[in-house]
Amino acid sequence: MVKTPAARDLEPVTIDPMLRDRMLGLLDLGSRPRIILAESHDERVLRAAGAFAEVGVQPILIGDGNEVRNRARKLGITDADGWSVDDPARLAAGPAGERIRSSAEKKHPELAEQWLTDPVFLAAAAVKEGLADAAVAGADRPTADVIRAGLSIVGLAPDSTLLSSSFLMRLRDGRYLGFGDCAVIPVPDDEQLSAIAIATARTFAAITDQHPSVAMLSFSTAGSAQHSDIDRVRLAIEHIRSRCPELEVDGELQFDAAIVESVAKSKCPESAVAGHANVLVFPNLAAGNIGYKIAERLGGAAAFGPLLQGLAAPINDLSRGASVSDIVNVGLITCLQALTPAADAQQRTTSTAHTFTTK
């Protein structure tokens, strides 16, 4: 039986155990992140807000306070009275609105009034102005809208030149992998590919607290084939080793050589990465997007993302088919990016893409 979205949304919320443990550990240190949710009209978002509150994350919703809380109570959410709900007009009249006006004046003055009434842009401005620590949006909007709000209002992190994305994948055996880029840049050149690799490694470290071991994927392993696409990967590795010499990276590697120890011993026994890579960088968007969906749909992996890399503050996108559990888990990831020191380093390594994909 194929489940309808309504049936799926009534399922119990499943929070990834690693994300829960990481968040609880940070809460024990006194941190209580504030996450702003742009789409309070969506029942999935309201249910997610209830789940955030249960794990110590403070939800902030954009909407009419009475309406939002009444709808939450009808859904059986008992702690809605304790939520922070920001009226869009009030946000637009305060520092968030000033940020939007200032940003619009620079490039798109004709869009200022539109942005001032758009919850996604208001959420981005609230994070930029310190009214929230993190934001997630996109439950009923294309990826391009979330990216535009992030780039237009939050802007790029210092020294960033490229906005990219990654997915956190949880395999059926409990292992976690970082996949990049699976949602933003169609055909990265060697410089962009190196930025994607560094950003994905740092995103992975910020979320999991694991040491990243990066495999640059291709259809060749250690020179077994020759092609201009492979040359691009090799150049990217040179850039990575120059910019980030402490990062453990190798390539070009075929997928099996990157993650299967026996194959690695046969194809590239001298590699320190092959056979145990936990960050996989795909050579282009087609490979990355297809790869994560195969892992999810055929391999039974859980896919969290796309996680945006390169903005000056943590804002992440949601799939329009996201379940309540998806929203909660991506929200926790975004809070971890806001709270962990590795997030600062990660934010300095990526930014603008000129082509946007949709979900």
Short mmCIF file of C-alpha atoms in Angstrom, two decimals:
data_model
loop_
_atom_site.label_atom_id
_atom_site.label_comp_id
_atom_site.label_asym_id
_atom_site.label_seq_id
_atom_site.Cartn_x
_atom_site.Cartn_y
_atom_site.Cartn_z
CA MET A 1 0.00 0.00 0.00
CA VAL A 2 1.28 3.44 -0.93
CA LYS A 3 0.98 5.83 1.96
CA THR A 4 -0.56 9.22 1.39
CA PRO A 5 1.21 12.27 2.85
CA ALA A 6 -1.59 12.63 5.40
CA ALA A 7 -1.16 9.06 6.61
CA ARG A 8 2.59 9.40 6.80
CA ASP A 9 2.35 12.62 8.83
CA LEU A 10 0.36 10.81 11.54
CA GLU A 11 3.17 8.34 12.11
CA PRO A 12 5.23 8.74 15.29
CA VAL A 13 8.10 11.16 14.99
CA THR A 14 11.40 9.29 14.65
CA ILE A 15 14.44 11.27 15.70
CA ASP A 16 17.82 10.03 14.56
CA PRO A 17 19.58 8.68 17.67
CA MET A 18 22.95 10.25 16.89
CA LEU A 19 21.37 13.67 16.31
CA ARG A 20 19.38 13.36 19.53
CA ASP A 21 22.46 12.40 21.54
CA ARG A 22 24.56 15.18 20.02
CA MET A 23 21.88 17.76 20.76
CA LEU A 24 21.32 16.55 24.32
CA GLY A 25 25.06 16.70 24.92
CA LEU A 26 25.16 20.33 23.84
CA LEU A 27 22.07 21.11 25.91
CA ASP A 28 23.87 19.73 28.94
CA LEU A 29 26.50 22.41 28.34
CA GLY A 30 23.85 25.09 28.65
CA SER A 31 22.94 25.69 25.02
CA ARG A 32 19.29 25.88 23.97
CA PRO A 33 19.13 26.77 20.30
CA ARG A 34 16.26 28.73 18.77
CA ILE A 35 15.07 27.48 15.41
CA ILE A 36 12.72 29.55 13.28
CA LEU A 37 10.17 27.73 11.13
CA ALA A 38 8.82 29.69 8.19
CA GLU A 39 5.77 27.61 7.30
CA SER A 40 3.45 27.57 10.30
CA HIS A 41 0.45 26.98 8.01
CA ASP A 42 1.73 23.44 7.37
CA GLU A 43 0.58 20.79 9.84
CA ARG A 44 3.88 18.93 9.46
CA VAL A 45 5.74 22.01 10.65
CA LEU A 46 3.46 22.40 13.68
CA ARG A 47 4.01 18.76 14.65
CA ALA A 48 7.74 19.26 14.20
CA ALA A 49 7.62 22.30 16.49
CA GLY A 50 6.13 20.12 19.21
CA ALA A 51 8.90 17.57 18.77
CA PHE A 52 11.59 20.26 18.91
CA ALA A 53 10.28 21.49 22.23
CA GLU A 54 10.44 17.95 23.62
CA VAL A 55 14.19 17.69 22.91
CA GLY A 56 15.05 21.10 24.31
CA VAL A 57 15.11 23.13 21.10
CA GLN A 58 13.11 26.35 21.21
CA PRO A 59 10.82 26.61 18.16
CA ILE A 60 9.91 30.02 16.76
CA LEU A 61 7.08 30.12 14.24
CA ILE A 62 6.06 32.87 11.85
CA GLY A 63 2.34 33.59 11.83
CA ASP A 64 -0.57 34.86 13.87
CA GLY A 65 -0.01 33.66 17.43
CA ASN A 66 -3.62 32.81 18.28
CA GLU A 67 -4.20 31.06 14.98
CA VAL A 68 -0.99 29.04 15.17
CA ARG A 69 -1.61 27.91 18.76
CA ASN A 70 -5.25 27.05 18.09
CA ARG A 71 -4.31 24.92 15.11
CA ALA A 72 -1.61 23.21 17.16
CA ARG A 73 -4.07 22.39 19.95
CA LYS A 74 -6.46 20.85 17.42
CA LEU A 75 -3.60 18.60 16.36
CA GLY A 76 -3.19 17.48 19.98
CA ILE A 77 0.03 19.41 20.63
CA THR A 78 -0.14 20.24 24.32
CA ASP A 79 2.78 22.64 24.77
CA ALA A 80 1.88 25.15 22.06
CA ASP A 81 1.20 27.85 24.66
CA GLY A 82 4.93 27.95 25.35
CA TRP A 83 5.92 28.53 21.74
CA SER A 84 7.30 31.78 20.43
CA VAL A 85 5.22 32.97 17.48
CA ASP A 86 6.32 36.06 15.54
CA ASP A 87 3.73 37.96 13.56
CA PRO A 88 5.03 38.65 10.00
CA ALA A 89 4.06 42.34 10.20
CA ARG A 90 5.91 42.73 13.49
CA LEU A 91 9.01 41.08 12.07
CA ALA A 92 8.81 43.30 9.00
CA ALA A 93 8.59 46.40 11.20
CA GLY A 94 11.66 45.47 13.27
CA PRO A 95 15.32 44.58 12.69
CA ALA A 96 14.43 41.68 10.38
CA GLY A 97 12.51 44.06 8.13
CA GLU A 98 15.37 46.53 8.15
CA ARG A 99 17.73 43.77 7.07
CA ILE A 100 15.42 42.85 4.19
CA ARG A 101 15.09 46.47 3.06
CA SER A 102 18.83 46.96 3.20
CA SER A 103 19.49 43.78 1.24
CA ALA A 104 16.84 44.57 -1.37
CA GLU A 105 18.14 48.09 -1.94
CA LYS A 106 21.51 46.74 -3.03
CA LYS A 107 20.31 44.58 -5.91
CA HIS A 108 16.52 44.19 -6.10
CA PRO A 109 14.69 47.26 -4.75
CA GLU A 110 11.58 46.29 -6.68
CA LEU A 111 11.32 43.09 -4.60
CA ALA A 112 11.51 44.67 -1.14
CA GLU A 113 7.77 44.68 -0.45
CA GLN A 114 7.42 41.11 -1.67
CA TRP A 115 10.26 39.91 0.53
CA LEU A 116 8.83 41.73 3.57
CA THR A 117 5.71 39.54 3.42
CA ASP A 118 7.50 36.30 2.54
CA PRO A 119 7.97 34.02 5.59
CA VAL A 120 11.08 32.39 4.09
CA PHE A 121 12.80 35.76 3.68
CA LEU A 122 11.61 36.87 7.13
CA ALA A 123 13.05 33.69 8.65
CA ALA A 124 16.41 34.29 6.94
CA ALA A 125 16.45 37.88 8.18
CA ALA A 126 15.59 36.78 11.73
CA VAL A 127 18.64 34.50 11.78
CA LYS A 128 20.86 37.19 10.31
CA GLU A 129 19.72 39.65 13.01
CA GLY A 130 20.25 37.16 15.84
CA LEU A 131 16.54 36.70 16.59
CA ALA A 132 17.03 32.96 15.99
CA ASP A 133 20.05 30.68 15.78
CA ALA A 134 18.95 28.61 12.80
CA ALA A 135 16.17 28.30 10.24
CA VAL A 136 14.61 25.62 8.08
CA ALA A 137 12.17 26.24 5.24
CA GLY A 138 10.98 24.66 2.03
CA ALA A 139 8.21 22.31 3.19
CA ASP A 140 6.03 23.80 0.46
CA ARG A 141 8.58 25.83 -1.54
CA PRO A 142 11.21 24.93 -4.14
CA THR A 143 14.85 24.72 -3.16
CA ALA A 144 15.56 27.78 -5.30
CA ASP A 145 13.36 29.97 -3.05
CA VAL A 146 15.25 28.95 0.09
CA ILE A 147 18.62 29.47 -1.60
CA ARG A 148 17.60 32.91 -2.90
CA ALA A 149 16.46 33.99 0.56
CA GLY A 150 19.69 32.75 2.09
CA LEU A 151 21.94 34.41 -0.48
CA SER A 152 19.95 37.64 -0.66
CA ILE A 153 19.43 38.18 3.07
CA VAL A 154 22.07 36.22 4.98
CA GLY A 155 24.72 36.38 2.28
CA LEU A 156 27.88 34.41 1.89
CA ALA A 157 30.26 33.63 4.70
CA PRO A 158 33.61 35.43 4.77
CA ASP A 159 35.97 34.16 2.08
CA SER A 160 33.21 32.09 0.49
CA THR A 161 32.93 31.86 -3.26
CA LEU A 162 30.49 28.98 -3.74
CA LEU A 163 27.22 27.78 -2.29
CA SER A 164 26.95 24.00 -2.37
CA SER A 165 25.07 21.27 -0.56
CA SER A 166 25.49 17.89 1.05
CA PHE A 167 23.37 15.10 2.45
CA LEU A 168 23.95 13.26 5.69
CA MET A 169 23.20 9.61 4.96
CA ARG A 170 22.53 7.04 7.69
CA LEU A 171 23.07 3.54 6.34
CA ARG A 172 21.07 0.54 7.46
CA ASP A 173 24.05 -0.72 9.47
CA GLY A 174 24.12 2.54 11.46
CA ARG A 175 27.08 4.17 9.73
CA TYR A 176 26.90 7.82 8.63
CA LEU A 177 28.25 9.19 5.38
CA GLY A 178 28.42 12.68 3.91
CA PHE A 179 27.44 13.02 0.23
CA GLY A 180 28.21 16.18 -1.73
CA ASP A 181 27.08 17.91 -3.91
CA CYS A 182 23.65 16.43 -4.57
CA ALA A 183 21.39 19.46 -5.03
CA VAL A 184 23.00 22.69 -6.22
CA ILE A 185 25.93 22.81 -8.68
CA PRO A 186 25.37 20.87 -11.93
CA VAL A 187 28.93 20.64 -13.29
CA PRO A 188 31.55 21.98 -10.86
CA ASP A 189 34.96 22.91 -12.17
CA ASP A 190 38.08 21.82 -10.29
CA GLU A 191 38.05 24.85 -7.94
CA GLN A 192 34.35 24.38 -7.17
CA LEU A 193 34.82 20.66 -6.67
CA SER A 194 37.56 21.30 -4.12
CA ALA A 195 35.33 23.78 -2.26
CA ILE A 196 32.51 21.23 -2.22
CA ALA A 197 34.83 18.60 -0.77
CA ILE A 198 36.15 20.83 2.01
CA ALA A 199 32.68 22.11 2.86
CA THR A 200 31.13 18.64 2.92
CA ALA A 201 33.92 17.34 5.16
CA ARG A 202 33.39 20.17 7.62
CA THR A 203 29.62 19.81 7.54
CA PHE A 204 30.00 16.11 8.28
CA ALA A 205 32.37 16.80 11.17
CA ALA A 206 30.12 19.50 12.63
CA ILE A 207 27.11 17.19 12.66
CA THR A 208 28.63 13.85 13.63
CA ASP A 209 31.77 14.88 15.55
CA GLN A 210 33.60 12.24 13.46
CA HIS A 211 36.92 12.72 11.69
CA PRO A 212 36.19 13.12 7.96
CA SER A 213 37.93 10.88 5.45
CA VAL A 214 37.18 12.20 1.97
CA ALA A 215 36.99 10.17 -1.24
CA MET A 216 36.84 12.06 -4.53
CA LEU A 217 34.73 9.75 -6.67
CA SER A 218 35.08 8.98 -10.36
CA PHE A 219 34.86 6.05 -12.80
CA SER A 220 38.61 5.53 -12.36
CA THR A 221 40.74 4.48 -9.40
CA ALA A 222 44.29 5.76 -9.02
CA GLY A 223 44.92 6.30 -12.72
CA SER A 224 43.13 3.23 -14.10
CA ALA A 225 41.57 5.42 -16.81
CA GLN A 226 42.29 8.73 -18.54
CA HIS A 227 39.68 11.39 -19.30
CA SER A 228 39.21 15.13 -18.92
CA ASP A 229 36.58 14.50 -16.20
CA ILE A 230 39.18 12.55 -14.22
CA ASP A 231 41.72 15.34 -14.72
CA ARG A 232 39.22 17.72 -13.12
CA VAL A 233 39.01 15.50 -10.03
CA ARG A 234 42.80 15.27 -9.80
CA LEU A 235 43.14 19.05 -10.02
CA ALA A 236 40.52 19.43 -7.30
CA ILE A 237 42.57 17.18 -5.01
CA GLU A 238 45.62 19.38 -5.59
CA HIS A 239 43.59 22.44 -4.59
CA ILE A 240 42.30 20.68 -1.46
CA ARG A 241 45.77 19.65 -0.32
CA SER A 242 47.00 23.19 -0.86
CA ARG A 243 44.11 24.92 0.89
CA CYS A 244 43.40 22.37 3.60
CA PRO A 245 46.48 20.16 4.11
CA GLU A 246 45.12 18.70 7.36
CA LEU A 247 42.15 17.13 5.56
CA GLU A 248 42.42 13.41 4.82
CA VAL A 249 41.51 13.12 1.13
CA ASP A 250 42.31 10.85 -1.78
CA GLY A 251 41.20 10.14 -5.31
CA GLU A 252 40.27 9.58 -7.90
CA LEU A 253 38.44 6.57 -6.45
CA GLN A 254 35.63 4.41 -7.70
CA PHE A 255 32.78 3.99 -5.25
CA ASP A 256 33.64 0.43 -4.28
CA ALA A 257 37.30 1.30 -3.75
CA ALA A 258 36.25 4.17 -1.49
CA ILE A 259 34.11 2.15 0.91
CA VAL A 260 34.98 -1.55 0.57
CA GLU A 261 38.24 -2.51 2.26
CA SER A 262 38.88 -5.63 0.19
CA VAL A 263 38.45 -3.70 -3.06
CA ALA A 264 40.67 -0.91 -1.76
CA LYS A 265 43.45 -3.37 -0.94
CA SER A 266 43.28 -4.69 -4.47
CA LYS A 267 43.00 -1.41 -6.38
CA CYS A 268 44.87 1.12 -4.26
CA PRO A 269 46.61 -0.50 -1.28
CA GLU A 270 48.68 2.60 -0.51
CA SER A 271 45.66 4.87 0.00
CA ALA A 272 44.93 6.07 3.54
CA VAL A 273 41.32 6.85 2.57
CA ALA A 274 40.25 3.99 0.33
CA GLY A 275 38.13 1.37 2.01
CA HIS A 276 36.96 3.53 4.91
CA ALA A 277 35.88 6.89 3.44
CA ASN A 278 32.96 8.55 5.24
CA VAL A 279 32.66 11.62 3.00
CA LEU A 280 31.97 10.94 -0.66
CA VAL A 281 32.31 13.77 -3.18
CA PHE A 282 30.61 13.16 -6.52
CA PRO A 283 32.09 14.60 -9.74
CA ASN A 284 28.85 16.31 -10.79
CA LEU A 285 25.27 16.91 -9.73
CA ALA A 286 23.82 14.10 -11.85
CA ALA A 287 26.00 11.51 -10.13
CA GLY A 288 25.36 12.97 -6.67
CA ASN A 289 21.61 13.29 -7.02
CA ILE A 290 21.23 9.82 -8.53
CA GLY A 291 23.64 8.34 -6.00
CA TYR A 292 21.88 9.56 -2.87
CA LYS A 293 18.47 8.51 -4.21
CA ILE A 294 19.73 5.00 -5.03
CA ALA A 295 21.18 4.75 -1.52
CA GLU A 296 17.87 5.92 -0.06
CA ARG A 297 15.35 4.06 -2.22
CA LEU A 298 17.17 0.80 -2.92
CA GLY A 299 19.69 0.69 -0.09
CA GLY A 300 17.33 1.73 2.69
CA ALA A 301 19.50 4.65 3.83
CA ALA A 302 18.01 7.66 5.57
CA ALA A 303 18.83 10.88 3.71
CA PHE A 304 18.96 14.17 5.62
CA GLY A 305 19.20 17.23 3.43
CA PRO A 306 19.95 18.99 1.20
CA LEU A 307 22.13 20.84 3.71
CA LEU A 308 23.25 24.22 2.41
CA GLN A 309 26.94 25.07 2.69
CA GLY A 310 28.44 28.52 2.37
CA LEU A 311 25.91 30.89 3.94
CA ALA A 312 26.94 33.20 6.75
CA ALA A 313 24.35 31.59 9.05
CA PRO A 314 22.79 28.11 9.24
CA ILE A 315 19.71 27.87 7.04
CA ASN A 316 18.62 24.59 5.50
CA ASP A 317 16.15 23.45 2.92
CA LEU A 318 13.35 20.90 3.32
CA SER A 319 11.99 18.58 0.69
CA ARG A 320 8.40 19.33 -0.24
CA GLY A 321 7.71 15.66 0.47
CA ALA A 322 9.28 15.88 3.92
CA SER A 323 7.70 13.99 6.80
CA VAL A 324 7.50 15.42 10.30
CA SER A 325 10.52 13.27 11.20
CA ASP A 326 12.45 14.71 8.24
CA ILE A 327 11.74 18.26 9.39
CA VAL A 328 12.83 17.50 12.95
CA ASN A 329 16.04 15.77 11.92
CA VAL A 330 17.06 18.47 9.43
CA GLY A 331 16.20 21.05 12.08
CA LEU A 332 18.46 19.34 14.61
CA ILE A 333 21.25 19.24 12.03
CA THR A 334 20.82 22.96 11.45
CA CYS A 335 20.99 23.63 15.19
CA LEU A 336 24.16 21.54 15.43
CA GLN A 337 25.68 23.61 12.64
CA ALA A 338 24.84 26.72 14.64
CA LEU A 339 26.25 25.43 17.92
CA THR A 340 29.39 23.52 16.98
CA PRO A 341 32.77 25.21 16.40
CA ALA A 342 33.25 23.23 13.19
CA ALA A 343 30.30 25.07 11.71
CA ASP A 344 32.28 28.31 11.69
CA ALA A 345 35.06 26.73 9.66
CA GLN A 346 32.57 25.03 7.38
CA GLN A 347 30.77 28.28 6.65
CA ARG A 348 34.01 29.87 5.41
CA THR A 349 34.57 27.39 2.60
CA THR A 350 31.58 27.65 0.26
CA SER A 351 29.03 29.88 -1.50
CA THR A 352 27.25 31.16 -4.67
CA ALA A 353 25.84 28.90 -7.30
CA HIS A 354 24.22 30.53 -10.31
CA THR A 355 22.04 27.56 -11.20
CA PHE A 356 19.37 26.40 -8.79
CA THR A 357 17.67 23.04 -8.73
CA THR A 358 14.14 22.28 -7.59
CA LYS A 359 12.83 19.42 -5.55
#
